[in-house]
Amino acid sequence: MVETVILARPRGYCAGVVMAIEALEEAAAENAVRQEGNIVAYHAIVHNHTVVERLEQQHNVRFVENLAELEQMSGQGNTVVFSAHGISPVVRQEANKRGLTTLDATCPLVTKVHSEAKRYAAMGFSILLIGDSSSHQEVIGTFGEAPENTILVSVLGNRKADVKLQDPHTVQVPNPDKCIVLTQTTLSVDDTDKTVDVLKRRFPNLTIPSRSDLCYATKNRQAAVKVIAPQVDMFLVVSSLTSSNGMRLVELAEEITKEAYRVDSVTDIKPDWLDGVKTVGITSAASTPDDLVMSIVEFFRSSNPHLVVREDGGEPEDIEFRKPVRVPAFAS
Ligand code: SF4
């Protein structure tokens, strides 16, 4: 029987996710009052399918996944919301061409990476963009800022096979004295450090931004797993499969404990996982609603009313991002 649950601090929603979801909900509520126009989100607003389902069901939000679907939309009053992961400039251009109002919920920490890509490309630098998947929305968006200058590089330890990502040990740049390394915001901290070290050895004059592109939420959630995983018999990460930061938490927990599992919700927990388990650690991806975590706590409490629940990890987060405003399409 499970006697103790240790909840990670911090876990769950980051400031970028809170901002993006609230911006989308407010826009949908405004449209409902006006009874005009549709709200369409370009890509899952955040990488959690429960969040997406709730927005579809409660706020009538429609989600589109590619430019072709966006091209089918046009008209006054319709608003397209760009997800927290950011977009390539071509998507914004298409939205403007279609006369759509835009609401850009890109996380400011992703926007920072876009700005670096644009600035260094304008100076003629090659950009080595470290990522875990060429099809991740954030990678597509950053790449789109400077496609002629950007080379996609696989993070070391990447479990996905992706032929569009180059090996850091063999990647070539046109001018080794004029290259910068940028990264996806949600990678493994340790693997990213190792990858940058390889690139630094190969290109000694590599430019490295003074502030890491890995975001605070990614770093804090991984640090909390390192504190809790050694204390537990089983570790659960509540995350959708599509969440990059969530999958990095799963991999990290697997490296530390024998028993680590990703679950979407309480219904994924298998009874045989619990054999001999007394202490369970739980964390969640930056896009996972906390009610999914608390329903797992209640599940353990239902078989042990004396269940001890405590938090461990690091400091609580108190970061907030300002919500974006809608921008009407300009005539093109
Ligand atoms: S995980 Fe990091 S980069 Fe992504 S939305 Fe949250 S704070 Fe922003």
Short mmCIF file of C-alpha atoms and ligand atoms in Angstrom, two decimals:
data_model
loop_
_atom_site.label_atom_id
_atom_site.label_comp_id
_atom_site.label_asym_id
_atom_site.label_seq_id
_atom_site.Cartn_x
_atom_site.Cartn_y
_atom_site.Cartn_z
CA MET A 1 0.00 0.00 0.00
CA VAL A 2 1.23 3.49 -0.86
CA GLU A 3 2.04 5.34 2.39
CA THR A 4 3.66 8.54 1.13
CA VAL A 5 3.30 10.73 -1.95
CA ILE A 6 5.99 13.33 -2.64
CA LEU A 7 4.77 16.04 -5.01
CA ALA A 8 7.37 17.94 -7.02
CA ARG A 9 7.76 21.66 -6.39
CA PRO A 10 7.49 23.20 -8.90
CA ARG A 11 5.36 21.09 -11.22
CA GLY A 12 2.67 21.72 -13.80
CA TYR A 13 1.74 24.99 -15.44
CA CYS A 14 4.52 27.47 -16.22
CA ALA A 15 3.93 31.18 -16.79
CA GLY A 16 3.86 30.76 -20.58
CA VAL A 17 1.15 28.11 -20.43
CA VAL A 18 -1.00 30.10 -17.99
CA MET A 19 -0.73 33.16 -20.24
CA ALA A 20 -1.58 31.22 -23.41
CA ILE A 21 -4.59 29.37 -21.99
CA GLU A 22 -6.04 32.47 -20.30
CA ALA A 23 -5.59 34.55 -23.47
CA LEU A 24 -7.42 31.93 -25.53
CA GLU A 25 -10.22 31.50 -22.98
CA GLU A 26 -10.77 35.27 -22.74
CA ALA A 27 -10.87 35.67 -26.51
CA ALA A 28 -13.38 32.81 -26.82
CA ALA A 29 -15.55 34.30 -24.06
CA GLU A 30 -15.52 37.73 -25.77
CA ASN A 31 -16.53 36.20 -29.08
CA ALA A 32 -19.36 34.29 -27.41
CA VAL A 33 -20.76 37.55 -25.97
CA ARG A 34 -20.48 39.32 -29.32
CA GLN A 35 -21.92 36.26 -31.08
CA GLU A 36 -19.67 36.82 -34.06
CA GLY A 37 -16.47 35.41 -35.40
CA ASN A 38 -14.71 32.14 -34.71
CA ILE A 39 -11.69 31.42 -32.57
CA VAL A 40 -9.21 29.09 -34.20
CA ALA A 41 -6.00 28.01 -32.52
CA TYR A 42 -3.05 27.36 -34.80
CA HIS A 43 -1.68 24.13 -33.29
CA ALA A 44 -2.48 22.80 -29.80
CA ILE A 45 -2.29 25.92 -27.63
CA VAL A 46 -0.13 23.88 -25.23
CA HIS A 47 0.97 20.24 -25.53
CA ASN A 48 -1.66 18.59 -23.33
CA HIS A 49 -4.64 16.84 -24.86
CA THR A 50 -6.87 17.31 -21.78
CA VAL A 51 -6.38 21.08 -22.07
CA VAL A 52 -7.19 20.96 -25.78
CA GLU A 53 -10.32 18.82 -25.24
CA ARG A 54 -11.58 21.16 -22.51
CA LEU A 55 -11.08 24.21 -24.75
CA GLU A 56 -12.91 22.49 -27.61
CA GLN A 57 -15.82 21.40 -25.42
CA GLN A 58 -16.17 24.38 -23.05
CA HIS A 59 -15.18 27.25 -25.34
CA ASN A 60 -15.91 25.91 -28.81
CA VAL A 61 -12.32 26.53 -29.92
CA ARG A 62 -11.29 24.88 -33.17
CA PHE A 63 -7.70 23.70 -33.61
CA VAL A 64 -5.86 23.62 -36.94
CA GLU A 65 -2.50 22.01 -37.48
CA ASN A 66 -1.08 23.38 -40.69
CA LEU A 67 -0.99 26.22 -43.16
CA ALA A 68 -3.37 24.46 -45.56
CA GLU A 69 -6.12 24.44 -42.92
CA LEU A 70 -5.43 28.09 -42.11
CA GLU A 71 -5.65 28.95 -45.80
CA GLN A 72 -9.26 27.74 -45.79
CA MET A 73 -10.19 30.44 -43.26
CA SER A 74 -10.91 34.03 -43.94
CA GLY A 75 -13.30 36.69 -42.92
CA GLN A 76 -14.05 39.54 -40.62
CA GLY A 77 -14.37 38.72 -36.95
CA ASN A 78 -12.38 35.50 -37.09
CA THR A 79 -9.36 35.32 -34.82
CA VAL A 80 -6.44 32.94 -35.06
CA VAL A 81 -4.49 32.29 -31.87
CA PHE A 82 -0.83 31.32 -32.14
CA SER A 83 0.24 28.73 -29.57
CA ALA A 84 2.79 29.13 -26.76
CA HIS A 85 5.39 27.33 -28.91
CA GLY A 86 5.64 30.17 -31.42
CA ILE A 87 5.18 30.25 -35.18
CA SER A 88 7.20 30.73 -38.31
CA PRO A 89 6.72 34.18 -39.93
CA VAL A 90 5.01 32.52 -42.92
CA VAL A 91 2.07 31.59 -40.70
CA ARG A 92 1.62 35.19 -39.58
CA GLN A 93 1.82 36.31 -43.23
CA GLU A 94 -0.85 33.79 -44.23
CA ALA A 95 -3.14 34.95 -41.40
CA ASN A 96 -2.74 38.56 -42.52
CA LYS A 97 -3.39 37.60 -46.12
CA ARG A 98 -6.65 35.94 -45.07
CA GLY A 99 -7.78 39.05 -43.15
CA LEU A 100 -7.67 37.25 -39.82
CA THR A 101 -7.25 39.01 -36.52
CA THR A 102 -4.33 37.47 -34.64
CA LEU A 103 -3.72 36.79 -30.96
CA ASP A 104 -0.11 35.79 -30.45
CA ALA A 105 0.25 33.63 -27.33
CA THR A 106 3.88 32.76 -28.05
CA CYS A 107 5.77 32.44 -24.76
CA PRO A 108 8.12 35.45 -24.33
CA LEU A 109 10.97 33.01 -23.66
CA VAL A 110 10.44 31.48 -27.10
CA THR A 111 10.23 34.97 -28.61
CA LYS A 112 13.66 35.67 -27.09
CA VAL A 113 15.12 32.76 -29.11
CA HIS A 114 13.38 34.04 -32.28
CA SER A 115 14.92 37.48 -31.71
CA GLU A 116 18.40 35.94 -31.34
CA ALA A 117 17.92 33.97 -34.56
CA LYS A 118 16.85 37.09 -36.50
CA ARG A 119 19.62 39.29 -35.04
CA TYR A 120 22.48 36.89 -35.71
CA ALA A 121 21.18 35.90 -39.15
CA ALA A 122 21.14 39.60 -40.08
CA MET A 123 24.85 39.72 -39.11
CA GLY A 124 25.59 36.79 -41.42
CA PHE A 125 26.03 34.14 -38.70
CA SER A 126 25.20 30.47 -39.09
CA ILE A 127 22.78 29.31 -36.40
CA LEU A 128 23.23 25.86 -34.91
CA LEU A 129 19.76 25.21 -33.47
CA ILE A 130 19.79 22.30 -31.01
CA GLY A 131 16.49 20.45 -30.74
CA ASP A 132 14.92 17.03 -30.24
CA SER A 133 12.64 16.99 -33.29
CA SER A 134 12.51 18.87 -36.58
CA SER A 135 8.71 18.60 -36.44
CA HIS A 136 8.31 20.22 -33.01
CA GLN A 137 6.36 23.49 -33.38
CA GLU A 138 8.96 25.48 -31.49
CA VAL A 139 11.78 24.24 -33.73
CA ILE A 140 9.70 24.92 -36.86
CA GLY A 141 8.96 28.44 -35.63
CA THR A 142 12.55 29.36 -34.73
CA PHE A 143 13.90 27.78 -37.92
CA GLY A 144 11.38 29.82 -39.93
CA GLU A 145 12.90 33.09 -38.70
CA ALA A 146 16.14 32.43 -40.59
CA PRO A 147 15.87 29.28 -42.72
CA GLU A 148 18.87 30.15 -44.92
CA ASN A 149 21.17 30.49 -41.92
CA THR A 150 19.89 27.75 -39.61
CA ILE A 151 21.23 24.22 -39.26
CA LEU A 152 19.23 21.84 -37.05
CA VAL A 153 21.38 19.83 -34.64
CA SER A 154 20.23 16.87 -32.55
CA VAL A 155 20.62 17.13 -28.79
CA LEU A 156 22.87 14.33 -27.45
CA GLY A 157 20.85 11.54 -25.84
CA ASN A 158 17.95 12.17 -28.22
CA ARG A 159 15.80 9.02 -28.31
CA LYS A 160 14.07 10.01 -31.56
CA ALA A 161 15.53 9.17 -34.96
CA ASP A 162 15.24 12.32 -37.08
CA VAL A 163 17.26 12.53 -40.29
CA LYS A 164 16.68 16.29 -40.49
CA LEU A 165 18.73 16.81 -37.33
CA GLN A 166 22.51 16.74 -37.75
CA ASP A 167 24.95 15.05 -35.40
CA PRO A 168 26.86 17.63 -33.29
CA HIS A 169 30.04 15.56 -33.80
CA THR A 170 29.95 15.95 -37.59
CA VAL A 171 27.87 19.04 -38.42
CA GLN A 172 29.66 21.57 -40.63
CA VAL A 173 29.23 25.35 -40.84
CA PRO A 174 30.30 27.67 -43.70
CA ASN A 175 32.43 29.86 -41.40
CA PRO A 176 33.44 28.38 -37.99
CA ASP A 177 34.30 31.89 -36.74
CA LYS A 178 30.79 33.15 -37.38
CA CYS A 179 28.34 30.74 -35.79
CA ILE A 180 26.04 30.82 -32.79
CA VAL A 181 24.29 28.06 -30.88
CA LEU A 182 20.61 28.41 -29.96
CA THR A 183 18.36 25.77 -28.42
CA GLN A 184 14.78 24.62 -28.06
CA THR A 185 13.61 25.85 -24.62
CA THR A 186 12.47 22.49 -23.26
CA LEU A 187 15.43 20.12 -23.65
CA SER A 188 17.30 18.11 -21.03
CA VAL A 189 19.62 20.49 -19.16
CA ASP A 190 22.39 17.88 -18.88
CA ASP A 191 22.16 16.70 -22.50
CA THR A 192 22.09 20.28 -23.79
CA ASP A 193 25.24 21.14 -21.80
CA LYS A 194 27.00 18.07 -23.28
CA THR A 195 25.89 19.00 -26.80
CA VAL A 196 27.11 22.59 -26.46
CA ASP A 197 30.44 21.27 -25.09
CA VAL A 198 30.89 19.12 -28.23
CA LEU A 199 30.13 22.11 -30.48
CA LYS A 200 32.49 24.35 -28.47
CA ARG A 201 35.33 21.85 -28.89
CA ARG A 202 34.68 21.66 -32.64
CA PHE A 203 34.15 25.42 -33.15
CA PRO A 204 36.25 27.28 -30.54
CA ASN A 205 34.90 30.68 -31.61
CA LEU A 206 31.27 29.56 -31.32
CA THR A 207 29.05 32.35 -29.94
CA ILE A 208 26.97 31.28 -26.94
CA PRO A 209 24.14 33.56 -25.72
CA SER A 210 24.87 34.93 -22.23
CA ARG A 211 21.52 33.63 -20.97
CA SER A 212 20.63 29.99 -21.70
CA ASP A 213 17.71 29.44 -24.07
CA LEU A 214 16.50 26.61 -21.81
CA CYS A 215 13.63 28.16 -19.88
CA TYR A 216 13.31 28.49 -16.11
CA ALA A 217 10.35 26.07 -16.02
CA THR A 218 12.30 23.34 -17.82
CA LYS A 219 15.27 23.73 -15.47
CA ASN A 220 13.22 23.93 -12.25
CA ARG A 221 11.08 20.86 -13.05
CA GLN A 222 14.12 18.76 -13.93
CA ALA A 223 15.92 19.89 -10.74
CA ALA A 224 12.91 18.83 -8.63
CA VAL A 225 12.93 15.34 -10.22
CA LYS A 226 16.60 14.98 -9.26
CA VAL A 227 15.70 15.76 -5.63
CA ILE A 228 12.66 13.47 -5.36
CA ALA A 229 13.35 10.45 -7.59
CA PRO A 230 16.11 8.99 -5.33
CA GLN A 231 13.64 8.99 -2.38
CA VAL A 232 10.81 6.97 -3.95
CA ASP A 233 9.87 3.43 -5.03
CA MET A 234 7.95 4.67 -8.05
CA PHE A 235 7.87 7.95 -9.95
CA LEU A 236 4.95 9.19 -12.05
CA VAL A 237 5.16 11.98 -14.62
CA VAL A 238 1.77 13.33 -15.66
CA SER A 239 2.26 14.48 -19.23
CA SER A 240 0.95 14.11 -22.74
CA LEU A 241 3.25 12.25 -25.14
CA THR A 242 3.54 15.43 -27.21
CA SER A 243 5.04 17.50 -24.38
CA SER A 244 8.77 17.88 -24.94
CA ASN A 245 9.46 19.14 -21.42
CA GLY A 246 7.28 16.35 -19.98
CA MET A 247 9.10 13.62 -21.89
CA ARG A 248 12.43 14.98 -20.64
CA LEU A 249 11.09 14.59 -17.07
CA VAL A 250 10.16 10.96 -17.82
CA GLU A 251 13.64 10.22 -19.21
CA LEU A 252 15.33 11.87 -16.24
CA ALA A 253 13.20 9.92 -13.74
CA GLU A 254 13.95 6.67 -15.62
CA GLU A 255 17.69 7.36 -15.27
CA ILE A 256 17.33 7.70 -11.48
CA THR A 257 14.65 5.17 -10.48
CA LYS A 258 13.86 1.70 -11.78
CA GLU A 259 10.14 2.39 -11.76
CA ALA A 260 9.23 5.54 -13.65
CA TYR A 261 6.12 5.94 -15.76
CA ARG A 262 4.41 8.57 -17.89
CA VAL A 263 0.66 8.80 -17.41
CA ASP A 264 -1.93 11.05 -19.02
CA SER A 265 -4.20 10.67 -16.03
CA VAL A 266 -5.04 8.41 -13.09
CA THR A 267 -6.71 5.85 -15.38
CA ASP A 268 -3.33 4.93 -16.88
CA ILE A 269 -1.93 3.59 -13.59
CA LYS A 270 -1.59 -0.21 -13.77
CA PRO A 271 -2.26 -2.18 -10.56
CA ASP A 272 0.93 -4.28 -10.99
CA TRP A 273 3.06 -1.09 -10.92
CA LEU A 274 2.07 -0.73 -7.24
CA ASP A 275 3.39 -4.10 -5.99
CA GLY A 276 5.62 -3.38 -2.99
CA VAL A 277 5.48 0.39 -3.57
CA LYS A 278 5.32 2.52 -0.40
CA THR A 279 6.56 5.91 -1.60
CA VAL A 280 5.51 7.56 -4.87
CA GLY A 281 6.95 10.71 -6.43
CA ILE A 282 4.79 12.74 -8.81
CA THR A 283 5.58 15.59 -11.13
CA SER A 284 3.88 16.99 -14.21
CA ALA A 285 4.78 18.72 -17.45
CA ALA A 286 4.57 22.49 -17.79
CA SER A 287 1.29 22.06 -19.71
CA THR A 288 -0.45 19.59 -17.35
CA PRO A 289 -3.44 20.87 -15.32
CA ASP A 290 -2.90 20.23 -11.61
CA ASP A 291 -6.31 18.59 -11.14
CA LEU A 292 -4.89 15.59 -13.06
CA VAL A 293 -2.12 15.32 -10.45
CA MET A 294 -4.50 15.75 -7.53
CA SER A 295 -6.83 13.02 -8.84
CA ILE A 296 -3.85 10.63 -8.61
CA VAL A 297 -3.28 11.70 -4.99
CA GLU A 298 -6.98 11.01 -4.29
CA PHE A 299 -6.65 7.61 -5.95
CA PHE A 300 -3.88 6.64 -3.49
CA ARG A 301 -5.83 8.17 -0.59
CA SER A 302 -8.88 6.07 -1.47
CA SER A 303 -6.95 2.94 -0.51
CA ASN A 304 -5.08 4.58 2.42
CA PRO A 305 -6.92 7.33 4.39
CA HIS A 306 -3.68 7.96 6.35
CA LEU A 307 -1.69 8.72 3.21
CA VAL A 308 1.08 11.28 3.87
CA VAL A 309 1.38 13.91 1.11
CA ARG A 310 4.29 16.34 1.10
CA GLU A 311 6.15 18.52 -1.38
CA ASP A 312 9.87 18.54 -2.11
CA GLY A 313 12.17 19.93 -4.77
CA GLY A 314 12.99 23.60 -5.10
CA GLU A 315 11.45 26.99 -4.54
CA PRO A 316 7.91 27.81 -5.72
CA GLU A 317 7.74 29.90 -8.89
CA ASP A 318 6.16 33.36 -8.99
CA ILE A 319 6.72 34.37 -12.61
CA GLU A 320 3.86 35.87 -14.64
CA PHE A 321 3.73 36.92 -18.29
CA ARG A 322 1.50 39.67 -19.63
CA LYS A 323 -1.35 38.49 -21.84
CA PRO A 324 -1.24 39.44 -25.53
CA VAL A 325 -3.85 41.63 -27.22
CA ARG A 326 -5.65 40.93 -30.48
CA VAL A 327 -4.17 42.57 -33.56
CA PRO A 328 -6.45 43.16 -36.55
CA ALA A 329 -5.05 42.07 -39.90
CA PHE A 330 -3.34 44.78 -41.87
CA ALA A 331 -4.16 45.17 -45.55
CA SER A 332 -1.68 43.23 -47.66
S1 SF4 B 1 7.89 25.60 -20.96
FE1 SF4 B 1 9.19 27.43 -20.84
S2 SF4 B 1 9.30 28.22 -22.94
FE2 SF4 B 1 7.59 26.76 -22.86
S3 SF4 B 1 5.80 28.03 -22.41
FE3 SF4 B 1 6.60 27.35 -20.43
S4 SF4 B 1 7.99 29.00 -19.75
FE4 SF4 B 1 7.61 29.28 -21.94
#
